[in-house]
GROMACS .gro file of C-alpha atoms in nm:
model
  410
    1UNK     CA    1   3.852  -0.667  -3.265
    2UNK     CA    2   3.721  -0.670  -2.912
    3UNK     CA    3   3.932  -0.835  -2.645
    4UNK     CA    4   3.734  -1.093  -2.447
    5UNK     CA    5   3.799  -1.190  -2.088
    6UNK     CA    6   3.598  -1.450  -1.898
    7UNK     CA    7   3.568  -1.433  -1.520
    8UNK     CA    8   3.500  -1.746  -1.317
    9UNK     CA    9   3.221  -1.692  -1.069
   10UNK     CA   10   3.261  -1.777  -0.704
   11UNK     CA   11   2.917  -1.873  -0.575
   12UNK     CA   12   2.890  -1.843  -0.200
   13UNK     CA   13   2.597  -1.823   0.035
   14UNK     CA   14   2.634  -1.509   0.245
   15UNK     CA   15   2.494  -1.538   0.594
   16UNK     CA   16   2.601  -1.228   0.782
   17UNK     CA   17   2.602  -1.269   1.160
   18UNK     CA   18   2.712  -0.985   1.383
   19UNK     CA   19   2.751  -0.977   1.758
   20UNK     CA   20   2.792  -0.672   1.976
   21UNK     CA   21   2.914  -0.668   2.336
   22UNK     CA   22   2.881  -0.368   2.568
   23UNK     CA   23   3.198  -0.161   2.586
   24UNK     CA   24   3.358  -0.096   2.922
   25UNK     CA   25   3.327   0.255   3.062
   26UNK     CA   26   3.610   0.476   2.942
   27UNK     CA   27   3.774   0.748   3.149
   28UNK     CA   28   3.654   1.099   3.075
   29UNK     CA   29   3.978   1.189   2.902
   30UNK     CA   30   3.925   0.911   2.644
   31UNK     CA   31   3.594   1.047   2.509
   32UNK     CA   32   3.747   1.225   2.205
   33UNK     CA   33   3.946   0.915   2.115
   34UNK     CA   34   3.636   0.699   2.144
   35UNK     CA   35   3.437   0.940   1.924
   36UNK     CA   36   3.714   0.928   1.664
   37UNK     CA   37   3.717   0.549   1.673
   38UNK     CA   38   3.339   0.535   1.635
   39UNK     CA   39   3.352   0.773   1.338
   40UNK     CA   40   3.621   0.559   1.176
   41UNK     CA   41   3.413   0.246   1.232
   42UNK     CA   42   3.106   0.412   1.079
   43UNK     CA   43   3.313   0.519   0.775
   44UNK     CA   44   3.454   0.169   0.734
   45UNK     CA   45   3.104   0.023   0.758
   46UNK     CA   46   2.978   0.257   0.486
   47UNK     CA   47   3.270   0.166   0.261
   48UNK     CA   48   3.205  -0.207   0.300
   49UNK     CA   49   2.827  -0.182   0.253
   50UNK     CA   50   2.692  -0.414  -0.014
   51UNK     CA   51   2.511  -0.138  -0.204
   52UNK     CA   52   2.711   0.164  -0.324
   53UNK     CA   53   2.566   0.467  -0.504
   54UNK     CA   54   2.225   0.509  -0.665
   55UNK     CA   55   2.024   0.193  -0.723
   56UNK     CA   56   1.843   0.172  -1.057
   57UNK     CA   57   1.627  -0.097  -1.210
   58UNK     CA   58   1.813  -0.238  -1.510
   59UNK     CA   59   1.503  -0.183  -1.723
   60UNK     CA   60   1.543   0.192  -1.662
   61UNK     CA   61   1.913   0.176  -1.753
   62UNK     CA   62   1.844   0.119  -2.121
   63UNK     CA   63   1.829   0.500  -2.118
   64UNK     CA   64   2.133   0.674  -1.965
   65UNK     CA   65   2.009   1.027  -2.032
   66UNK     CA   66   2.276   1.060  -2.301
   67UNK     CA   67   2.188   0.756  -2.512
   68UNK     CA   68   1.939   0.473  -2.546
   69UNK     CA   69   2.053   0.112  -2.591
   70UNK     CA   70   1.833  -0.145  -2.756
   71UNK     CA   71   1.829  -0.459  -2.967
   72UNK     CA   72   1.759  -0.438  -3.338
   73UNK     CA   73   1.703  -0.756  -3.535
   74UNK     CA   74   1.837  -0.838  -3.880
   75UNK     CA   75   1.649  -1.092  -4.091
   76UNK     CA   76   1.853  -1.367  -4.258
   77UNK     CA   77   1.787  -1.554  -4.583
   78UNK     CA   78   1.695  -1.870  -4.391
   79UNK     CA   79   1.422  -1.687  -4.198
   80UNK     CA   80   1.612  -1.651  -3.872
   81UNK     CA   81   1.679  -1.314  -3.707
   82UNK     CA   82   2.011  -1.206  -3.556
   83UNK     CA   83   2.045  -0.940  -3.289
   84UNK     CA   84   2.249  -0.620  -3.308
   85UNK     CA   85   2.309  -0.393  -3.009
   86UNK     CA   86   2.241  -0.034  -3.118
   87UNK     CA   87   2.308   0.298  -2.944
   88UNK     CA   88   2.083   0.598  -3.011
   89UNK     CA   89   2.314   0.887  -2.929
   90UNK     CA   90   2.126   1.203  -2.829
   91UNK     CA   91   2.413   1.450  -2.881
   92UNK     CA   92   2.473   1.347  -3.243
   93UNK     CA   93   2.116   1.229  -3.320
   94UNK     CA   94   2.270   0.918  -3.471
   95UNK     CA   95   2.209   0.546  -3.435
   96UNK     CA   96   2.530   0.350  -3.399
   97UNK     CA   97   2.578  -0.026  -3.406
   98UNK     CA   98   2.777  -0.115  -3.097
   99UNK     CA   99   2.785  -0.491  -3.143
  100UNK     CA  100   2.685  -0.752  -3.398
  101UNK     CA  101   2.628  -1.051  -3.172
  102UNK     CA  102   2.580  -1.305  -3.448
  103UNK     CA  103   2.327  -1.469  -3.215
  104UNK     CA  104   1.963  -1.552  -3.280
  105UNK     CA  105   1.746  -1.283  -3.127
  106UNK     CA  106   1.569  -1.533  -2.898
  107UNK     CA  107   1.896  -1.588  -2.709
  108UNK     CA  108   1.931  -1.220  -2.619
  109UNK     CA  109   1.809  -1.089  -2.284
  110UNK     CA  110   1.838  -0.748  -2.119
  111UNK     CA  111   2.064  -0.468  -2.238
  112UNK     CA  112   2.151  -0.169  -2.020
  113UNK     CA  113   2.434   0.074  -1.939
  114UNK     CA  114   2.603   0.230  -1.639
  115UNK     CA  115   2.873   0.493  -1.671
  116UNK     CA  116   3.099   0.404  -1.964
  117UNK     CA  117   3.005   0.036  -1.968
  118UNK     CA  118   2.733  -0.141  -2.165
  119UNK     CA  119   2.588  -0.469  -2.038
  120UNK     CA  120   2.374  -0.738  -2.196
  121UNK     CA  121   2.271  -1.092  -2.111
  122UNK     CA  122   2.247  -1.401  -2.326
  123UNK     CA  123   2.075  -1.734  -2.274
  124UNK     CA  124   2.311  -2.032  -2.292
  125UNK     CA  125   2.248  -2.405  -2.268
  126UNK     CA  126   2.382  -2.411  -1.911
  127UNK     CA  127   2.230  -2.084  -1.787
  128UNK     CA  128   2.264  -1.712  -1.847
  129UNK     CA  129   2.575  -1.506  -1.923
  130UNK     CA  130   2.638  -1.138  -1.848
  131UNK     CA  131   2.850  -0.949  -2.103
  132UNK     CA  132   3.010  -0.609  -2.037
  133UNK     CA  133   3.169  -0.381  -2.295
  134UNK     CA  134   3.403  -0.102  -2.184
  135UNK     CA  135   3.344   0.178  -2.434
  136UNK     CA  136   3.687   0.334  -2.372
  137UNK     CA  137   3.900   0.023  -2.432
  138UNK     CA  138   3.658  -0.192  -2.632
  139UNK     CA  139   3.724  -0.481  -2.391
  140UNK     CA  140   3.439  -0.729  -2.354
  141UNK     CA  141   3.413  -0.945  -2.042
  142UNK     CA  142   3.175  -1.233  -1.973
  143UNK     CA  143   3.061  -1.393  -1.651
  144UNK     CA  144   2.785  -1.643  -1.569
  145UNK     CA  145   2.494  -1.514  -1.361
  146UNK     CA  146   2.197  -1.679  -1.200
  147UNK     CA  147   1.924  -1.782  -1.441
  148UNK     CA  148   1.554  -1.731  -1.378
  149UNK     CA  149   1.577  -1.389  -1.214
  150UNK     CA  150   1.264  -1.178  -1.230
  151UNK     CA  151   1.398  -0.836  -1.127
  152UNK     CA  152   1.741  -0.678  -1.158
  153UNK     CA  153   1.905  -0.365  -1.014
  154UNK     CA  154   2.248  -0.208  -1.063
  155UNK     CA  155   2.456   0.041  -0.865
  156UNK     CA  156   2.810   0.178  -0.900
  157UNK     CA  157   2.984  -0.155  -0.857
  158UNK     CA  158   2.743  -0.449  -0.855
  159UNK     CA  159   2.443  -0.612  -1.016
  160UNK     CA  160   2.157  -0.742  -0.797
  161UNK     CA  161   1.946  -1.021  -0.943
  162UNK     CA  162   1.640  -1.151  -0.763
  163UNK     CA  163   1.572  -1.520  -0.817
  164UNK     CA  164   1.205  -1.584  -0.890
  165UNK     CA  165   1.009  -1.891  -0.789
  166UNK     CA  166   0.646  -1.979  -0.861
  167UNK     CA  167   0.546  -1.834  -0.524
  168UNK     CA  168   0.782  -1.535  -0.503
  169UNK     CA  169   1.148  -1.456  -0.433
  170UNK     CA  170   1.381  -1.661  -0.213
  171UNK     CA  171   1.725  -1.507  -0.268
  172UNK     CA  172   1.926  -1.228  -0.429
  173UNK     CA  173   2.248  -1.277  -0.622
  174UNK     CA  174   2.498  -0.991  -0.595
  175UNK     CA  175   2.752  -0.987  -0.881
  176UNK     CA  176   3.064  -0.771  -0.844
  177UNK     CA  177   3.100  -0.607  -1.185
  178UNK     CA  178   3.478  -0.562  -1.153
  179UNK     CA  179   3.581  -0.907  -1.032
  180UNK     CA  180   3.291  -1.119  -1.156
  181UNK     CA  181   3.252  -1.285  -0.816
  182UNK     CA  182   2.901  -1.347  -0.689
  183UNK     CA  183   2.731  -1.415  -0.361
  184UNK     CA  184   2.382  -1.537  -0.289
  185UNK     CA  185   2.192  -1.364  -0.009
  186UNK     CA  186   1.870  -1.510   0.137
  187UNK     CA  187   1.568  -1.281   0.134
  188UNK     CA  188   1.296  -1.238   0.397
  189UNK     CA  189   1.047  -1.523   0.401
  190UNK     CA  190   0.731  -1.484   0.193
  191UNK     CA  191   0.872  -1.209  -0.032
  192UNK     CA  192   0.639  -1.192  -0.332
  193UNK     CA  193   0.758  -0.872  -0.505
  194UNK     CA  194   1.071  -0.658  -0.533
  195UNK     CA  195   0.933  -0.312  -0.603
  196UNK     CA  196   1.218  -0.062  -0.584
  197UNK     CA  197   1.557   0.026  -0.443
  198UNK     CA  198   1.700   0.332  -0.268
  199UNK     CA  199   1.976   0.424  -0.022
  200UNK     CA  200   2.117   0.075   0.006
  201UNK     CA  201   1.783  -0.098   0.062
  202UNK     CA  202   1.513  -0.266  -0.145
  203UNK     CA  203   1.141  -0.207  -0.124
  204UNK     CA  204   0.972  -0.547  -0.105
  205UNK     CA  205   0.623  -0.684  -0.057
  206UNK     CA  206   0.592  -0.989   0.163
  207UNK     CA  207   0.300  -1.197   0.282
  208UNK     CA  208   0.206  -1.197   0.646
  209UNK     CA  209   0.024  -1.518   0.736
  210UNK     CA  210   0.046  -1.847   0.919
  211UNK     CA  211   0.082  -2.061   0.606
  212UNK     CA  212   0.397  -2.051   0.392
  213UNK     CA  213   0.320  -2.046   0.020
  214UNK     CA  214   0.639  -2.239  -0.055
  215UNK     CA  215   0.502  -2.530   0.148
  216UNK     CA  216   0.187  -2.547  -0.065
  217UNK     CA  217   0.253  -2.737  -0.387
  218UNK     CA  218  -0.103  -2.721  -0.516
  219UNK     CA  219  -0.211  -2.402  -0.699
  220UNK     CA  220  -0.564  -2.425  -0.558
  221UNK     CA  221  -0.424  -2.441  -0.206
  222UNK     CA  222  -0.212  -2.132  -0.272
  223UNK     CA  223  -0.509  -1.944  -0.415
  224UNK     CA  224  -0.715  -2.030  -0.105
  225UNK     CA  225  -0.434  -1.920   0.127
  226UNK     CA  226  -0.403  -1.587  -0.054
  227UNK     CA  227  -0.769  -1.506   0.008
  228UNK     CA  228  -0.693  -1.441   0.375
  229UNK     CA  229  -0.331  -1.327   0.344
  230UNK     CA  230  -0.200  -0.980   0.423
  231UNK     CA  231   0.059  -0.804   0.205
  232UNK     CA  232   0.315  -0.583   0.377
  233UNK     CA  233   0.535  -0.323   0.210
  234UNK     CA  234   0.876  -0.296   0.378
  235UNK     CA  235   1.235  -0.182   0.327
  236UNK     CA  236   1.484  -0.473   0.331
  237UNK     CA  237   1.853  -0.410   0.405
  238UNK     CA  238   2.071  -0.687   0.255
  239UNK     CA  239   2.368  -0.584   0.475
  240UNK     CA  240   2.216  -0.703   0.799
  241UNK     CA  241   1.891  -0.865   0.685
  242UNK     CA  242   1.679  -0.612   0.873
  243UNK     CA  243   1.324  -0.535   0.759
  244UNK     CA  244   1.148  -0.202   0.822
  245UNK     CA  245   0.769  -0.248   0.780
  246UNK     CA  246   0.582   0.042   0.618
  247UNK     CA  247   0.214  -0.052   0.582
  248UNK     CA  248  -0.012  -0.351   0.525
  249UNK     CA  249  -0.318  -0.427   0.316
  250UNK     CA  250  -0.518  -0.739   0.220
  251UNK     CA  251  -0.333  -0.930  -0.052
  252UNK     CA  252  -0.643  -0.944  -0.271
  253UNK     CA  253  -0.723  -0.579  -0.198
  254UNK     CA  254  -1.046  -0.446  -0.060
  255UNK     CA  255  -1.344  -0.569  -0.256
  256UNK     CA  256  -1.520  -0.319  -0.480
  257UNK     CA  257  -1.897  -0.270  -0.473
  258UNK     CA  258  -1.918  -0.522  -0.757
  259UNK     CA  259  -1.775  -0.783  -0.523
  260UNK     CA  260  -1.462  -0.817  -0.737
  261UNK     CA  261  -1.114  -0.735  -0.601
  262UNK     CA  262  -0.937  -0.407  -0.654
  263UNK     CA  263  -0.601  -0.401  -0.827
  264UNK     CA  264  -0.298  -0.223  -0.683
  265UNK     CA  265   0.034  -0.212  -0.874
  266UNK     CA  266   0.341  -0.022  -0.755
  267UNK     CA  267   0.468   0.218  -1.024
  268UNK     CA  268   0.759   0.388  -0.850
  269UNK     CA  269   0.854   0.675  -0.622
  270UNK     CA  270   0.900   1.050  -0.662
  271UNK     CA  271   0.975   1.324  -0.410
  272UNK     CA  272   0.925   1.094  -0.114
  273UNK     CA  273   0.587   0.957  -0.231
  274UNK     CA  274   0.486   0.614  -0.361
  275UNK     CA  275   0.275   0.586  -0.679
  276UNK     CA  276   0.030   0.304  -0.750
  277UNK     CA  277  -0.198   0.206  -1.035
  278UNK     CA  278  -0.545   0.128  -0.901
  279UNK     CA  279  -0.848  -0.027  -1.070
  280UNK     CA  280  -1.160  -0.225  -0.983
  281UNK     CA  281  -1.229  -0.546  -1.169
  282UNK     CA  282  -1.566  -0.643  -1.310
  283UNK     CA  283  -1.660  -0.956  -1.503
  284UNK     CA  284  -1.548  -0.803  -1.834
  285UNK     CA  285  -1.314  -0.509  -1.773
  286UNK     CA  286  -1.155  -0.271  -1.523
  287UNK     CA  287  -1.334   0.036  -1.392
  288UNK     CA  288  -1.229   0.347  -1.202
  289UNK     CA  289  -0.873   0.316  -1.337
  290UNK     CA  290  -0.644   0.573  -1.180
  291UNK     CA  291  -0.304   0.652  -1.034
  292UNK     CA  292  -0.280   0.720  -0.662
  293UNK     CA  293   0.008   0.839  -0.452
  294UNK     CA  294   0.065   0.808  -0.078
  295UNK     CA  295   0.329   0.859   0.186
  296UNK     CA  296   0.567   0.566   0.250
  297UNK     CA  297   0.357   0.466   0.552
  298UNK     CA  298   0.047   0.440   0.332
  299UNK     CA  299  -0.118   0.755   0.465
  300UNK     CA  300  -0.258   1.048   0.269
  301UNK     CA  301  -0.363   0.851  -0.039
  302UNK     CA  302  -0.491   1.073  -0.320
  303UNK     CA  303  -0.575   1.032  -0.688
  304UNK     CA  304  -0.339   1.226  -0.916
  305UNK     CA  305  -0.438   1.085  -1.256
  306UNK     CA  306  -0.775   0.951  -1.369
  307UNK     CA  307  -0.788   0.708  -1.659
  308UNK     CA  308  -1.049   0.563  -1.890
  309UNK     CA  309  -1.222   0.236  -1.805
  310UNK     CA  310  -1.029  -0.063  -1.929
  311UNK     CA  311  -0.694   0.115  -1.940
  312UNK     CA  312  -0.401  -0.077  -1.800
  313UNK     CA  313  -0.079   0.050  -1.651
  314UNK     CA  314   0.045   0.389  -1.771
  315UNK     CA  315   0.388   0.431  -1.927
  316UNK     CA  316   0.654   0.534  -1.674
  317UNK     CA  317   0.961   0.743  -1.762
  318UNK     CA  318   1.220   0.752  -1.483
  319UNK     CA  319   1.554   0.916  -1.420
  320UNK     CA  320   1.794   0.820  -1.139
  321UNK     CA  321   1.531   0.587  -0.996
  322UNK     CA  322   1.259   0.856  -0.973
  323UNK     CA  323   0.939   0.891  -1.177
  324UNK     CA  324   0.953   1.198  -1.404
  325UNK     CA  325   0.658   1.132  -1.637
  326UNK     CA  326   0.352   0.909  -1.630
  327UNK     CA  327   0.206   0.864  -1.979
  328UNK     CA  328  -0.128   0.723  -2.094
  329UNK     CA  329  -0.304   0.712  -2.429
  330UNK     CA  330  -0.630   0.901  -2.472
  331UNK     CA  331  -0.811   0.876  -2.804
  332UNK     CA  332  -0.553   0.980  -3.062
  333UNK     CA  333  -0.361   1.180  -2.802
  334UNK     CA  334  -0.141   1.131  -2.498
  335UNK     CA  335  -0.188   1.248  -2.138
  336UNK     CA  336   0.130   1.330  -1.941
  337UNK     CA  337   0.143   1.366  -1.562
  338UNK     CA  338   0.456   1.514  -1.401
  339UNK     CA  339   0.500   1.446  -1.027
  340UNK     CA  340   0.750   1.733  -0.990
  341UNK     CA  341   0.479   1.998  -1.023
  342UNK     CA  342   0.163   1.786  -1.021
  343UNK     CA  343   0.067   1.904  -1.370
  344UNK     CA  344  -0.138   1.706  -1.622
  345UNK     CA  345  -0.096   1.792  -1.991
  346UNK     CA  346  -0.295   1.663  -2.288
  347UNK     CA  347  -0.086   1.623  -2.603
  348UNK     CA  348  -0.260   1.582  -2.937
  349UNK     CA  349  -0.139   1.581  -3.297
  350UNK     CA  350  -0.264   1.907  -3.458
  351UNK     CA  351  -0.283   1.733  -3.795
  352UNK     CA  352  -0.525   1.474  -3.658
  353UNK     CA  353  -0.285   1.184  -3.701
  354UNK     CA  354  -0.140   0.958  -3.437
  355UNK     CA  355   0.048   1.129  -3.156
  356UNK     CA  356   0.414   1.016  -3.130
  357UNK     CA  357   0.481   0.816  -2.817
  358UNK     CA  358   0.745   0.943  -2.568
  359UNK     CA  359   1.015   0.680  -2.527
  360UNK     CA  360   1.289   0.836  -2.313
  361UNK     CA  361   1.389   1.159  -2.139
  362UNK     CA  362   1.732   1.308  -2.207
  363UNK     CA  363   1.964   1.489  -1.966
  364UNK     CA  364   1.950   1.807  -2.176
  365UNK     CA  365   1.572   1.853  -2.149
  366UNK     CA  366   1.467   1.677  -2.466
  367UNK     CA  367   1.248   1.377  -2.538
  368UNK     CA  368   1.304   1.080  -2.765
  369UNK     CA  369   0.989   1.005  -2.965
  370UNK     CA  370   0.913   0.675  -3.132
  371UNK     CA  371   0.672   0.604  -3.415
  372UNK     CA  372   0.553   0.261  -3.302
  373UNK     CA  373   0.329   0.225  -3.607
  374UNK     CA  374   0.627   0.164  -3.836
  375UNK     CA  375   0.577  -0.147  -4.049
  376UNK     CA  376   0.920  -0.290  -3.969
  377UNK     CA  377   1.164  -0.229  -3.680
  378UNK     CA  378   1.433  -0.108  -3.920
  379UNK     CA  379   1.189   0.155  -4.048
  380UNK     CA  380   1.115   0.295  -3.702
  381UNK     CA  381   1.128   0.671  -3.691
  382UNK     CA  382   1.299   0.838  -3.395
  383UNK     CA  383   1.299   1.210  -3.327
  384UNK     CA  384   1.439   1.432  -3.053
  385UNK     CA  385   1.225   1.728  -2.943
  386UNK     CA  386   1.230   1.965  -2.648
  387UNK     CA  387   1.007   1.842  -2.369
  388UNK     CA  388   0.814   2.167  -2.349
  389UNK     CA  389   0.757   2.161  -2.725
  390UNK     CA  390   0.611   1.812  -2.703
  391UNK     CA  391   0.383   1.912  -2.414
  392UNK     CA  392   0.264   2.200  -2.633
  393UNK     CA  393   0.181   1.949  -2.914
  394UNK     CA  394   0.478   2.060  -3.124
  395UNK     CA  395   0.670   1.758  -3.253
  396UNK     CA  396   0.926   1.942  -3.464
  397UNK     CA  397   1.277   1.842  -3.368
  398UNK     CA  398   1.583   1.651  -3.484
  399UNK     CA  399   1.541   1.318  -3.662
  400UNK     CA  400   1.772   1.041  -3.542
  401UNK     CA  401   1.971   0.903  -3.836
  402UNK     CA  402   1.966   0.525  -3.888
  403UNK     CA  403   2.271   0.297  -3.867
  404UNK     CA  404   2.504   0.334  -4.166
  405UNK     CA  405   2.831   0.165  -4.264
  406UNK     CA  406   3.018   0.467  -4.125
  407UNK     CA  407   2.849   0.435  -3.784
  408UNK     CA  408   2.903   0.062  -3.731
  409UNK     CA  409   3.146  -0.016  -3.450
  410UNK     CA  410   3.115  -0.392  -3.468
   0.00000   0.00000   0.00000
């Protein structure tokens, strides 16, 4: 029986104002003392920083490198489906039921993990609730969180939820995972995307223009304003509200020869470079689909992966916030690009059948494969293979056993 604890949430609007006054000149003999004091102040500032440790998108935290967490549904006699939280453990190659929620699947939101704690969200009548399960003690805690967030990140001690509006993002809610307290922090004006996070800051895209989209209630007016707007990529520091601009481009992108706009979608970062999906729209499809990378200031753009016309975004496998693999389908095969060495590998099933799709990378150099052509979710076939074997079109590995009565924890 899991113990349940509910934390009340303290919602407060955090406006951080700091003032600095010039220090009086100190005698020469006080220089070491002043240096020590400054070092102590810098250490205290680092310890009280809002963001601690590596920032990861919660969507990437379904995979911890040691296990994958996901929802599996169970059909009921009345036609409804209930959700079970299942762990795919890589070391034992075993699926294990962590929790039988008893809830309809439509009420279940994200599930992710950090350290020895599993998190999931549920939709309630009065908003959204965050649940956390400590694997060591079995204790489950609940706390309300802001509803309507579009992007979420997590670090060593807090959850960061970005509240989405029809025109972009206005604020971020920071939830302390130990105490359950929350604070709402205003974001830079005209923020339209939250792309990434690293070293205590968030990579955002904001509009640079004279007209505020939030002031335009009519969709046609917003569309007209966007035609002349400029999008700027920048690092935003929630500690002091500072914004470090990186580069700008037209919001609609430069027009292709067809006269239609070009698409640019941020995919992630790797080894100090930003990766984007690029394509040129026509009346019926997308052409010249590709992946480009560039320096953080937008310079040195180069194509690293070409794609077939009409192909959308590639699959992205990340670890610790960095892109490790980019994956795209090609015929009955799969193309894998690895930023670490710039290699592109074509993987194809030697038997001529469908090529298994890579789902997650493990910490021990293996790959979790998923047969997404299974007729029913409970029949899905998972297999663990060495990454190099997969890249060599060898799919022989260890099958992941399904949930059994012996492996149910709920």
